[in-house]
Short mmCIF file of C-alpha atoms and ligand atoms in Angstrom, two decimals:
data_model
loop_
_atom_site.label_atom_id
_atom_site.label_comp_id
_atom_site.label_asym_id
_atom_site.label_seq_id
_atom_site.Cartn_x
_atom_site.Cartn_y
_atom_site.Cartn_z
CA UNK A 1 20.68 -3.49 14.22
CA UNK A 2 20.03 0.80 15.28
CA UNK A 3 17.73 2.32 13.73
CA UNK A 4 17.63 6.13 14.84
CA UNK A 5 17.36 6.18 18.58
CA UNK A 6 16.17 1.13 18.39
CA UNK A 7 18.64 -1.02 19.22
CA UNK A 8 18.21 -4.57 18.39
CA UNK A 9 18.69 -6.95 21.78
CA UNK A 10 18.04 -11.21 21.46
CA UNK A 11 15.27 -11.55 21.76
CA UNK A 12 13.13 -8.70 22.40
CA UNK A 13 11.21 -6.02 21.67
CA UNK A 14 12.74 -2.66 22.04
CA UNK A 15 11.61 0.58 20.32
CA UNK A 16 13.18 4.43 20.08
CA UNK A 17 13.28 6.91 16.67
CA UNK A 18 13.51 7.69 13.98
CA UNK A 19 14.67 11.71 13.21
CA UNK A 20 12.74 13.10 10.07
CA UNK A 21 13.66 16.74 10.11
CA UNK A 22 14.45 19.08 11.53
CA UNK A 23 10.66 22.14 12.11
CA UNK A 24 10.79 24.82 11.62
CA UNK A 25 8.93 25.83 15.25
CA UNK A 26 11.96 24.42 17.44
CA UNK A 27 11.31 20.70 17.80
CA UNK A 28 11.80 17.47 15.91
CA UNK A 29 9.87 15.54 13.23
CA UNK A 30 10.45 12.10 14.32
CA UNK A 31 8.88 8.75 13.67
CA UNK A 32 8.37 5.90 16.18
CA UNK A 33 10.46 2.52 15.71
CA UNK A 34 9.83 -0.40 17.27
CA UNK A 35 11.95 -4.33 16.50
CA UNK A 36 11.76 -6.97 17.44
CA UNK A 37 14.90 -9.17 17.33
CA UNK A 38 15.03 -12.50 17.44
CA UNK A 39 17.82 -14.83 19.60
CA UNK A 40 18.71 -16.42 16.57
CA UNK A 41 19.16 -15.07 12.99
CA UNK A 42 17.81 -15.00 10.01
CA UNK A 43 16.20 -11.93 7.37
CA UNK A 44 14.86 -9.28 7.62
CA UNK A 45 11.33 -8.14 7.57
CA UNK A 46 10.00 -3.29 7.45
CA UNK A 47 6.37 -3.09 8.66
CA UNK A 48 5.29 0.50 7.30
CA UNK A 49 2.21 1.73 8.24
CA UNK A 50 0.30 5.54 7.40
CA UNK A 51 2.26 6.81 4.94
CA UNK A 52 -1.13 8.33 4.79
CA UNK A 53 -1.83 10.16 8.10
CA UNK A 54 -5.78 9.04 7.76
CA UNK A 55 -4.54 5.59 7.37
CA UNK A 56 -5.08 4.83 10.23
CA UNK A 57 -6.02 -0.01 9.82
CA UNK A 58 -2.11 -0.14 9.00
CA UNK A 59 -0.52 2.45 12.06
CA UNK A 60 -2.93 0.16 14.53
CA UNK A 61 -2.32 -3.73 13.17
CA UNK A 62 1.40 -2.44 13.19
CA UNK A 63 1.08 -1.53 16.33
CA UNK A 64 -0.97 -4.58 17.86
CA UNK A 65 2.13 -6.93 15.46
CA UNK A 66 4.73 -5.71 17.74
CA UNK A 67 4.99 -8.01 20.91
CA UNK A 68 7.60 -8.95 23.22
CA UNK A 69 6.25 -12.61 22.66
CA UNK A 70 6.92 -12.13 19.50
CA UNK A 71 10.50 -10.88 20.09
CA UNK A 72 10.85 -14.98 21.68
CA UNK A 73 9.92 -16.58 18.68
CA UNK A 74 12.00 -14.66 15.79
CA UNK A 75 14.53 -16.39 13.55
CA UNK A 76 15.59 -12.55 12.30
CA UNK A 77 14.12 -9.12 13.51
CA UNK A 78 11.35 -7.40 12.59
CA UNK A 79 11.44 -3.18 12.05
CA UNK A 80 8.56 -1.18 11.91
CA UNK A 81 7.78 2.19 12.00
CA UNK A 82 3.77 2.06 11.91
CA UNK A 83 3.62 6.18 11.55
CA UNK A 84 5.91 7.17 9.43
CA UNK A 85 4.20 10.51 8.95
CA UNK A 86 3.22 12.46 12.37
CA UNK A 87 1.73 15.73 9.53
CA UNK A 88 -0.72 13.93 8.30
CA UNK A 89 -1.68 11.99 11.72
CA UNK A 90 -2.08 15.01 14.49
CA UNK A 91 -5.12 16.12 11.42
CA UNK A 92 -6.33 12.91 10.09
CA UNK A 93 -5.15 13.84 6.37
CA UNK A 94 -3.19 11.90 3.62
CA UNK A 95 -0.44 14.15 3.31
CA UNK A 96 2.55 15.97 5.25
CA UNK A 97 0.75 19.41 5.73
CA UNK A 98 5.23 20.70 5.36
CA UNK A 99 3.55 22.04 1.46
CA UNK A 100 0.70 20.44 1.69
CA UNK A 101 2.65 16.53 -0.50
CA UNK A 102 2.68 13.39 -0.81
CA UNK A 103 4.74 11.29 1.39
CA UNK A 104 3.84 8.21 -0.96
CA UNK A 105 5.75 10.06 -4.07
CA UNK A 106 8.86 10.41 -3.38
CA UNK A 107 10.82 8.58 -1.95
CA UNK A 108 13.51 7.58 -5.57
CA UNK A 109 13.58 7.24 -8.75
CA UNK A 110 16.67 7.59 -10.37
CA UNK A 111 15.87 8.05 -14.27
CA UNK A 112 14.28 10.89 -12.59
CA UNK A 113 14.79 14.89 -11.73
CA UNK A 114 12.53 16.24 -10.10
CA UNK A 115 14.58 19.81 -9.45
CA UNK A 116 14.79 21.37 -5.57
CA UNK A 117 14.47 18.38 -3.56
CA UNK A 118 12.16 19.75 -0.57
CA UNK A 119 10.71 17.82 2.68
CA UNK A 120 9.26 15.88 2.38
CA UNK A 121 11.64 14.15 -0.98
CA UNK A 122 14.33 14.26 1.89
CA UNK A 123 12.34 12.72 5.13
CA UNK A 124 12.06 10.04 1.78
CA UNK A 125 16.06 9.41 1.31
CA UNK A 126 16.54 9.05 4.85
CA UNK A 127 13.51 6.72 5.68
CA UNK A 128 14.79 4.57 2.02
CA UNK A 129 18.71 4.29 2.83
CA UNK A 130 17.53 2.61 5.81
CA UNK A 131 15.39 0.03 3.97
CA UNK A 132 18.23 -0.57 1.95
CA UNK A 133 20.60 -0.77 3.75
CA UNK A 134 18.47 -3.63 5.96
CA UNK A 135 15.10 -4.77 4.48
CA UNK A 136 14.83 -8.52 2.88
CA UNK A 137 11.04 -7.82 2.70
CA UNK A 138 8.81 -5.01 3.03
CA UNK A 139 5.45 -4.70 3.51
CA UNK A 140 3.72 -1.35 3.35
CA UNK A 141 -0.58 -0.70 4.75
CA UNK A 142 -2.14 1.67 3.54
CA UNK A 143 -5.75 1.68 3.54
CA UNK A 144 -7.74 3.04 0.39
CA UNK A 145 -11.69 4.40 -0.78
CA UNK A 146 -14.53 4.64 1.57
CA UNK A 147 -15.40 1.13 1.39
CA UNK A 148 -13.51 -0.91 0.24
CA UNK A 149 -13.10 -3.91 -0.10
CA UNK A 150 -9.10 -5.83 1.37
CA UNK A 151 -6.73 -6.30 -0.87
CA UNK A 152 -3.45 -6.62 -1.64
CA UNK A 153 -1.45 -4.50 -4.48
CA UNK A 154 1.52 -5.70 -6.56
CA UNK A 155 3.79 -3.96 -8.17
CA UNK A 156 4.67 -5.57 -11.17
CA UNK A 157 8.84 -5.58 -12.24
CA UNK A 158 10.86 -4.42 -13.74
CA UNK A 159 13.17 -5.32 -15.41
CA UNK A 160 16.53 -3.67 -17.85
CA UNK A 161 19.09 -0.64 -15.90
CA UNK A 162 18.63 -2.54 -12.87
CA UNK A 163 18.13 -6.29 -13.19
CA UNK A 164 18.23 -9.66 -15.41
CA UNK A 165 14.16 -10.51 -17.04
CA UNK A 166 15.21 -14.25 -14.91
CA UNK A 167 16.04 -12.21 -12.29
CA UNK A 168 12.88 -9.66 -12.34
CA UNK A 169 10.89 -12.93 -11.97
CA UNK A 170 11.98 -14.70 -9.48
CA UNK A 171 10.81 -11.43 -7.45
CA UNK A 172 8.74 -11.09 -8.57
CA UNK A 173 7.81 -14.88 -7.70
CA UNK A 174 8.36 -13.64 -4.22
CA UNK A 175 6.51 -10.93 -3.44
CA UNK A 176 3.35 -12.87 -4.92
CA UNK A 177 4.96 -15.82 -2.37
CA UNK A 178 4.64 -12.72 1.05
CA UNK A 179 1.07 -11.52 -0.81
CA UNK A 180 -0.83 -15.41 -0.77
CA UNK A 181 1.17 -15.93 2.86
CA UNK A 182 -0.73 -12.26 4.33
CA UNK A 183 -3.59 -13.49 1.77
CA UNK A 184 -5.68 -10.34 1.28
CA UNK A 185 -6.73 -11.04 -3.25
CA UNK A 186 -3.87 -9.80 -4.49
CA UNK A 187 -4.88 -6.40 -7.53
CA UNK A 188 -1.94 -5.41 -9.90
CA UNK A 189 -0.81 -1.96 -10.18
CA UNK A 190 -2.63 0.56 -12.03
CA UNK A 191 -1.55 -0.30 -15.97
CA UNK A 192 2.29 1.60 -16.85
CA UNK A 193 1.08 4.64 -17.83
CA UNK A 194 -1.33 5.98 -15.12
CA UNK A 195 1.41 4.70 -12.88
CA UNK A 196 3.15 7.45 -13.61
CA UNK A 197 0.92 10.35 -13.71
CA UNK A 198 0.10 9.46 -10.52
CA UNK A 199 3.71 9.30 -9.27
CA UNK A 200 2.93 5.88 -8.31
CA UNK A 201 6.48 4.72 -9.49
CA UNK A 202 7.96 6.64 -6.54
CA UNK A 203 5.79 5.45 -3.43
CA UNK A 204 8.03 3.20 -0.91
CA UNK A 205 6.64 -0.22 -2.58
CA UNK A 206 7.49 0.50 -6.03
CA UNK A 207 10.94 1.75 -4.79
CA UNK A 208 11.46 -0.60 -2.83
CA UNK A 209 10.78 -3.32 -5.23
CA UNK A 210 11.76 -1.50 -8.33
CA UNK A 211 15.13 0.23 -7.11
CA UNK A 212 16.54 -1.33 -4.23
CA UNK A 213 15.74 -4.94 -5.47
CA UNK A 214 13.37 -6.04 -1.98
CA UNK A 215 9.48 -8.46 -2.24
CA UNK A 216 7.00 -5.47 -1.62
CA UNK A 217 3.23 -5.07 -1.58
CA UNK A 218 1.18 -3.22 -0.28
CA UNK A 219 -2.30 -4.05 1.88
CA UNK A 220 -4.87 -1.89 1.46
CA UNK A 221 -6.50 -2.84 4.94
CA UNK A 222 -10.88 -1.34 3.59
CA UNK A 223 -11.78 2.88 4.32
CA UNK A 224 -9.30 5.14 6.26
CA UNK A 225 -9.57 7.82 9.13
CA UNK A 226 -11.37 4.92 11.87
CA UNK A 227 -9.52 1.51 12.57
CA UNK A 228 -11.65 -1.23 10.77
CA UNK A 229 -10.81 -4.73 12.84
CA UNK A 230 -12.25 -6.71 10.46
CA UNK A 231 -9.26 -5.65 8.09
CA UNK A 232 -6.74 -4.66 11.37
CA UNK A 233 -7.54 -8.55 12.37
CA UNK A 234 -6.41 -10.00 9.14
CA UNK A 235 -3.46 -8.03 8.88
CA UNK A 236 -1.83 -8.62 12.54
CA UNK A 237 -2.68 -12.53 11.31
CA UNK A 238 -1.14 -11.86 7.80
CA UNK A 239 1.58 -10.33 9.01
CA UNK A 240 2.48 -13.01 11.04
CA UNK A 241 2.64 -15.69 8.21
CA UNK A 242 3.94 -13.30 6.16
CA UNK A 243 6.76 -14.07 9.00
CA UNK A 244 5.96 -17.95 8.61
CA UNK A 245 6.42 -17.55 4.61
CA UNK A 246 10.16 -15.92 5.92
CA UNK A 247 10.92 -18.19 7.55
CA UNK A 248 10.85 -15.59 10.74
CA UNK A 249 8.30 -17.99 12.68
CA UNK A 250 8.47 -21.84 12.65
CA UNK A 251 5.06 -22.55 10.50
CA UNK A 252 3.98 -23.33 13.36
CA UNK A 253 2.15 -20.25 13.73
CA UNK A 254 0.57 -20.14 10.22
CA UNK A 255 -3.27 -19.42 11.50
CA UNK A 256 -5.67 -19.89 8.74
CA UNK A 257 -6.62 -16.07 8.64
CA UNK A 258 -10.89 -16.27 8.59
CA UNK A 259 -11.22 -13.00 8.47
CA UNK A 260 -9.79 -11.83 4.86
CA UNK A 261 -12.01 -11.40 2.06
CA UNK A 262 -11.58 -14.30 -1.19
CA UNK A 263 -10.80 -12.87 -4.71
CA UNK A 264 -14.11 -13.05 -6.22
CA UNK A 265 -12.86 -13.51 -8.87
CA UNK A 266 -10.42 -16.47 -10.19
CA UNK A 267 -8.23 -14.81 -12.89
CA UNK A 268 -5.87 -12.39 -12.37
CA UNK A 269 -6.72 -8.29 -11.70
CA UNK A 270 -5.79 -4.51 -12.18
CA UNK A 271 -6.64 -1.31 -10.53
CA UNK A 272 -8.35 0.91 -12.63
CA UNK A 273 -10.66 2.96 -11.90
CA UNK A 274 -13.58 2.68 -14.16
CA UNK A 275 -15.86 3.12 -16.00
CA UNK A 276 -15.79 7.01 -16.89
CA UNK A 277 -19.32 9.39 -16.91
CA UNK A 278 -19.46 11.32 -19.89
CA UNK A 279 -22.54 13.14 -18.12
CA UNK A 280 -22.01 14.35 -14.65
CA UNK A 281 -24.83 14.84 -12.38
CA UNK A 282 -26.00 12.47 -9.48
CA UNK A 283 -24.41 8.76 -9.86
CA UNK A 284 -26.15 5.95 -8.10
CA UNK A 285 -24.40 2.94 -8.15
CA UNK A 286 -25.85 -0.21 -9.34
CA UNK A 287 -23.17 -2.22 -8.03
CA UNK A 288 -21.35 -2.28 -4.45
CA UNK A 289 -18.61 -3.30 -2.02
CA UNK A 290 -17.43 -7.37 -3.44
CA UNK A 291 -20.01 -7.47 -6.73
CA UNK A 292 -18.62 -9.66 -9.33
CA UNK A 293 -18.55 -7.43 -13.30
CA UNK A 294 -19.62 -8.82 -16.07
CA UNK A 295 -18.05 -6.81 -19.59
CA UNK A 296 -20.69 -5.01 -20.62
CA UNK A 297 -22.32 -4.28 -17.39
CA UNK A 298 -24.55 -1.88 -16.16
CA UNK A 299 -23.16 -0.93 -12.98
CA UNK A 300 -24.17 2.80 -11.91
CA UNK A 301 -27.63 5.10 -13.00
CA UNK A 302 -26.27 9.29 -13.62
CA UNK A 303 -29.79 11.26 -12.77
CA UNK A 304 -30.43 14.72 -12.01
CA UNK A 305 -31.10 16.70 -9.12
CA UNK A 306 -34.49 15.80 -9.04
CA UNK A 307 -33.56 12.44 -9.05
CA UNK A 308 -34.81 12.12 -13.46
CA UNK A 309 -32.74 9.09 -15.43
CA UNK A 310 -30.13 11.17 -17.50
CA UNK A 311 -27.71 7.82 -18.59
CA UNK A 312 -26.66 5.09 -17.03
CA UNK A 313 -22.75 4.01 -17.09
CA UNK A 314 -21.46 0.12 -18.53
CA UNK A 315 -18.54 -1.43 -17.57
CA UNK A 316 -16.14 -2.55 -20.65
CA UNK A 317 -14.02 -4.83 -18.18
CA UNK A 318 -15.11 -7.65 -16.33
CA UNK A 319 -13.92 -8.01 -13.06
CA UNK A 320 -15.64 -6.78 -9.02
CA UNK A 321 -15.46 -3.80 -7.33
CA UNK A 322 -13.57 -2.69 -4.92
CA UNK A 323 -14.81 -0.12 -3.56
CA UNK A 324 -17.12 2.99 -4.99
CA UNK A 325 -15.88 6.11 -5.63
CA UNK A 326 -16.52 8.92 -3.04
CA UNK A 327 -18.87 11.13 -3.10
CA UNK A 328 -21.61 10.97 -5.91
CA UNK A 329 -21.60 14.31 -7.12
CA UNK A 330 -19.77 13.92 -10.81
CA UNK A 331 -18.67 15.80 -13.56
CA UNK A 332 -17.67 14.88 -16.95
CA UNK A 333 -15.56 12.09 -17.24
CA UNK A 334 -14.82 11.60 -14.14
CA UNK A 335 -14.48 7.12 -12.39
CA UNK A 336 -17.08 5.90 -11.08
CA UNK A 337 -15.74 2.50 -9.48
CA UNK A 338 -12.50 1.82 -8.41
CA UNK A 339 -12.60 -2.35 -10.23
CA UNK A 340 -10.41 -4.46 -10.69
CA UNK A 341 -10.35 -5.46 -13.84
CA UNK A 342 -8.70 -8.61 -15.82
CA UNK A 343 -5.58 -8.32 -16.76
CA UNK A 344 -4.15 -10.45 -19.31
CA UNK A 345 -0.25 -8.62 -19.71
CA UNK A 346 2.76 -10.20 -18.11
CA UNK A 347 3.80 -8.98 -13.97
CA UNK A 348 7.53 -8.52 -14.63
CA UNK A 349 8.02 -5.28 -17.88
CA UNK A 350 10.97 -4.27 -19.83
CA UNK A 351 11.42 -0.59 -18.26
ZN1 ZN B 401 -2.27 5.03 1.28
#
């Protein structure tokens, strides 16, 4: 196997570069590639990090899991690209600065035409081709908002165009198994309508899962901008445990993931930016990261700049707090929390 200039060598960790695009100023934008290739054959796992350039805990975890010792123990291959967005990484920014596009919203979606593809979409197509050709599973490492609880996003699997319903159920079960092996609480993606409005159907995770049919999940490793030590360490353990689950590592390599939080609730949940305020003002939250929320529970007050209470905001849903919104100044219809809310829907959907 070869990805860019990185060539797999049995029993070794090798590195190289994948050319993303030529820059107007004369150099090449290239992505770092690491390949750990086992002595024995087996499946191929892809690990990607920091497609959002400020999500640096994923970058660090991806770097740290790729060691010489790992390569010696593998049955199969791990391909790791710790940084999919060098332009964002240079500026500690989410987007690439080519056209300030969000790189994680331009992966292939055969049923949607977006007109003339800009450079970010071209880069994603090149990358997607490599993943589609070689990967048996993908872990796409991200981070979420400030002070967010670490969790893993699971996409709903589509059936109809690309696979049958029973194939979709099998794929969904594999995704859940791999995410459970990783060890963070799992949260289904936003509801379908929200999902497309946010263009999340064109994220790496959605495209590799729903277009290419490769089991993929997306750990969100706490806050952005600085490496957070506990989520980094738990991600390294989690990635190795995913390798055990895939048969890339021996079962004896599986370790308890002591730093990964347990799900605060026993029922299935989905991501929701909820509740919203109808009143503008300064938000004063009554709940914090990881708190369990009952339906109708008060979760925030909106106050005047002088501090007088204007209104109290309640949650419509039961669930728990993934994170409070960044910033305290809110306009009408702004959401106040990133929540994991009770979900009674199916993990596979006709599409
Ligand atoms: Zn991200």
